[in-house]
Tab-separated table of C-alpha atoms in Angstrom:
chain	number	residue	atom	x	y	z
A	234	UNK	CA	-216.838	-90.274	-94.479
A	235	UNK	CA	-220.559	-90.376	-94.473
A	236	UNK	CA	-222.786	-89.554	-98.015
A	237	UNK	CA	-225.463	-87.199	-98.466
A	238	UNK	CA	-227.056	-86.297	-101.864
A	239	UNK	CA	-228.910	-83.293	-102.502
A	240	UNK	CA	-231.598	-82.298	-105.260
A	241	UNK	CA	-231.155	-78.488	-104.705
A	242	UNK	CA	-233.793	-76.012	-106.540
A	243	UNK	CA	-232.262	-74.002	-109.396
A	244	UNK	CA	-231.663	-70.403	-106.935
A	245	UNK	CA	-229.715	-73.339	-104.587
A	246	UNK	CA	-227.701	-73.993	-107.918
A	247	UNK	CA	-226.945	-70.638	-109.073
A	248	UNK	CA	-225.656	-69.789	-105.979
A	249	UNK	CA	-223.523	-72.917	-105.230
A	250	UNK	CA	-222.045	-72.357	-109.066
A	251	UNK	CA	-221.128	-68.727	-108.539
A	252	UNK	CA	-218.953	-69.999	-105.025
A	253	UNK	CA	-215.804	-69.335	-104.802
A	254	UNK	CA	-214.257	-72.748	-102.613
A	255	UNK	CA	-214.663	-71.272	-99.308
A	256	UNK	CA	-218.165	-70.132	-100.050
A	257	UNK	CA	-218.894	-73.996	-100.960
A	258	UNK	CA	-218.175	-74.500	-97.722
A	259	UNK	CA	-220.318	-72.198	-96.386
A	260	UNK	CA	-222.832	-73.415	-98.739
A	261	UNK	CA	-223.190	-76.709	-98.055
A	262	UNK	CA	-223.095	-75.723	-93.977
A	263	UNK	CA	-226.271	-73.492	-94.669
A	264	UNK	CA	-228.084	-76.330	-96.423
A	265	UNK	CA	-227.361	-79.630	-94.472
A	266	UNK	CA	-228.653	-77.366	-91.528
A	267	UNK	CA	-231.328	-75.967	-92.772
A	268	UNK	CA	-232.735	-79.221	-94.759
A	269	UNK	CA	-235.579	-80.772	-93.543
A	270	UNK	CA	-235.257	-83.795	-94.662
A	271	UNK	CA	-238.026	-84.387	-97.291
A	272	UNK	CA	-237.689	-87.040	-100.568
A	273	UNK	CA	-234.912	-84.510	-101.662
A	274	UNK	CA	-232.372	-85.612	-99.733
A	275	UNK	CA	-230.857	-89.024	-99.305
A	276	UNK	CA	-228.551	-89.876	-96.532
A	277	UNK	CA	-225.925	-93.065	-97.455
A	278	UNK	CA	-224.008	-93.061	-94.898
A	279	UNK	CA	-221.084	-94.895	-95.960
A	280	UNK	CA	-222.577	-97.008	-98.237
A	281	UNK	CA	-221.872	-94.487	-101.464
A	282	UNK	CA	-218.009	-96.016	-101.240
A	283	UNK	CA	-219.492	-99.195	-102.505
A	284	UNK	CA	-222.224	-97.646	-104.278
A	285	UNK	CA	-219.608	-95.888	-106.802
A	286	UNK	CA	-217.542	-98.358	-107.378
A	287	UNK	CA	-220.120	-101.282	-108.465
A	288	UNK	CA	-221.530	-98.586	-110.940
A	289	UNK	CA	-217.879	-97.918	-111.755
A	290	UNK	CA	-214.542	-99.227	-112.543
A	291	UNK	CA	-214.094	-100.704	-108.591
A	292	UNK	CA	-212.345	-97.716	-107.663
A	293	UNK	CA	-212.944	-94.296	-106.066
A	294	UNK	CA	-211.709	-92.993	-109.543
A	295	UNK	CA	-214.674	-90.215	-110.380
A	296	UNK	CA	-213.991	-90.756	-114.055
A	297	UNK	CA	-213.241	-94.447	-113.662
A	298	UNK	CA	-216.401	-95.791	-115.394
A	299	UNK	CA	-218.454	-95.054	-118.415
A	300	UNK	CA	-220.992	-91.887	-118.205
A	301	UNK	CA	-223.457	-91.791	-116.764
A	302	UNK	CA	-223.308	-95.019	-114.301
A	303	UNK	CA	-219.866	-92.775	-113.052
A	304	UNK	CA	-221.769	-89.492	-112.250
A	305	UNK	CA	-224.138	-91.828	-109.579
A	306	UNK	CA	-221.696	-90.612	-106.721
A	307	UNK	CA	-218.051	-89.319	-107.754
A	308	UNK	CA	-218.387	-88.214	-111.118
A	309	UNK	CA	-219.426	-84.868	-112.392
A	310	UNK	CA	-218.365	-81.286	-111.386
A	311	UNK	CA	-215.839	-81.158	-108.111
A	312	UNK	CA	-216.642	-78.496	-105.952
A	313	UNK	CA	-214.483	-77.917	-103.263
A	314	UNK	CA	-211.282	-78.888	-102.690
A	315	UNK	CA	-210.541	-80.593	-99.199
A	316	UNK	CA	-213.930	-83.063	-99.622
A	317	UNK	CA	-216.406	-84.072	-101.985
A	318	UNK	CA	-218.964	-81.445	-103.300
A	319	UNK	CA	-220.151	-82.929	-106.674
A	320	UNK	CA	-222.344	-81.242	-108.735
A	321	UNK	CA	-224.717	-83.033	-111.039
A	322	UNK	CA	-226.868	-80.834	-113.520
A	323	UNK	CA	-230.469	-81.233	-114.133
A	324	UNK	CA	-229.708	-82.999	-117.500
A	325	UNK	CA	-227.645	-85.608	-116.359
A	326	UNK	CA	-229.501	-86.112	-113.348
A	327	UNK	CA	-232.111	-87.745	-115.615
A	328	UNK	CA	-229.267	-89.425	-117.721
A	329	UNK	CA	-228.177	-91.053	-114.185
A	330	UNK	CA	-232.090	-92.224	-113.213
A	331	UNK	CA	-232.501	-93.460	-116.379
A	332	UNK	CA	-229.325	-95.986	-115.947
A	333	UNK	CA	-230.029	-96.491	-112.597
A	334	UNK	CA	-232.944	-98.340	-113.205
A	335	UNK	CA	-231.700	-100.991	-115.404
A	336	UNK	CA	-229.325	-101.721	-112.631
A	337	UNK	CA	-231.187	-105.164	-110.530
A	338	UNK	CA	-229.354	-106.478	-107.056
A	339	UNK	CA	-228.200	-109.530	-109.647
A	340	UNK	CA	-226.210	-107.238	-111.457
A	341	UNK	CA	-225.008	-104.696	-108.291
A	342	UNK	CA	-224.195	-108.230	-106.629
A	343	UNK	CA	-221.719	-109.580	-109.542
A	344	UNK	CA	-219.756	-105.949	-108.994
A	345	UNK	CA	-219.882	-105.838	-105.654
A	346	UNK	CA	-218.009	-109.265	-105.488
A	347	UNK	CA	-215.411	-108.434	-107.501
A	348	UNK	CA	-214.220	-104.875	-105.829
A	349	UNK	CA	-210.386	-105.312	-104.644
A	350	UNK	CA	-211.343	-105.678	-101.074
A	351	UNK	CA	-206.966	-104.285	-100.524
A	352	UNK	CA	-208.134	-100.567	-101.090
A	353	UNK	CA	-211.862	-101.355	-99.982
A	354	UNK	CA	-212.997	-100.967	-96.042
A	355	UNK	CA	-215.981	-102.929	-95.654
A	356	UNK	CA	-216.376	-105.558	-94.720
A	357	UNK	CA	-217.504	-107.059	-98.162
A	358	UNK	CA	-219.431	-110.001	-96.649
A	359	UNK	CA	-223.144	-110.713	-97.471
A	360	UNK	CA	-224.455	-108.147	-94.461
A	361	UNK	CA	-222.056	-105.219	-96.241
A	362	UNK	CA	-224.002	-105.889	-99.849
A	363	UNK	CA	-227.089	-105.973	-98.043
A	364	UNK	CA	-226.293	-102.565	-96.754
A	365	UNK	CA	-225.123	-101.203	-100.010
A	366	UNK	CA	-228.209	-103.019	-101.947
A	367	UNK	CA	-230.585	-101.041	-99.306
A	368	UNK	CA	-228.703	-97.783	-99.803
A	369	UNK	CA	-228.263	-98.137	-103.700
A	370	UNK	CA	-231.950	-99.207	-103.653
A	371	UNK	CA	-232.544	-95.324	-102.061
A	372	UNK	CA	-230.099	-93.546	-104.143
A	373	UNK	CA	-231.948	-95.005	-107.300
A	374	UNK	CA	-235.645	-93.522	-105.517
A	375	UNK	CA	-233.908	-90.126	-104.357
A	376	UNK	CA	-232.610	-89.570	-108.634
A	377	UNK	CA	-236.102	-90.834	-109.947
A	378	UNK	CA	-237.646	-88.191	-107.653
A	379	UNK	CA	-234.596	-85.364	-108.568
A	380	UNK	CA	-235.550	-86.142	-112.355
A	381	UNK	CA	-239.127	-85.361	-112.136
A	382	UNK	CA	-238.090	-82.299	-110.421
A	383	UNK	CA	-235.963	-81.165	-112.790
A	384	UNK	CA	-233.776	-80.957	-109.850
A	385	UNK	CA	-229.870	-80.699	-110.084
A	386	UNK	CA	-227.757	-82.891	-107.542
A	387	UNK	CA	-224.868	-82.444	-105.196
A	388	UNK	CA	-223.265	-85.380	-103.394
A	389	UNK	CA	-221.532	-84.269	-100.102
A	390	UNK	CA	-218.783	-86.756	-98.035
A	391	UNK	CA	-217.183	-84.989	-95.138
């Protein structure tokens, strides 16, 4: 599955709160297609697998690590019930920028070594960190930028 966060305007968020599951869908269709790609949008390809669970527990658990490290990827609102649609609000969008920035590759390194590489599927060599520290690097940028904005966040794996 391949990871895209959005910082979606507050009209975006009304209407992706009011959706019924099916409309989520329909939702997140209109938006990946009609995004143009600007410092509101991060793509991490499958890097947010590894992403979550250094921040987290070392699992794909979205409540498997403390707040608000956990709400980086997995954690917060679940959308949609066949894939991940997580909704971040405004509020803890800043909570999450704030704690991403105390995180240094030192730190993302010691987790990443440690994940249980049985229910992991990278590679989880030195070129796999390197990917994640590149993508993590970009996922702490993209929630810096969502902060200032006051923006909300979705994450998006299909």
């Amino acid at each position: 599955m391949l990871g895209v966060h959005f910082a979606i305007t507050s009209e975006q968020e009304r209407s992706l709160l009011a959706a019924d599951d099916d409309k989520v869908g329909e939702f997140l269709e209109e938006i990946e297609e009609s995004w143009d790609g600007d410092a509101f949008r991060v793509d991490t390809d499958k890097a947010w697998d590894a992403i979550h669970r250094c921040l987290t527990d070392g699992t794909l658990d979205p409540d498997g690590g403390p707040y608000p490290m956990s709400h980086a990827v997995l954690g917060g609102r679940h959308l949609h019930d066949d894939y991940y649609v997580v909704y971040v609000s405004a509020a803890e969008v800043r909570d999450v920028a704030e704690a991403l920035r105390t995180v240094d590759r030192v730190w993302l390194r010691s987790r990443f070594d440690v994940i249980d590489g049985s229910d992991y599927d990278g590679a989880q060599d030195d070129d796999d960190f390197e990917y994640t520290w590149s993508n993590f690097v970009d996922v702490r940028a993209f929630y810096d930028r969502a902060a200032t904005a006051d923006r909300s966040v979705i994450f998006t794996a299909t």
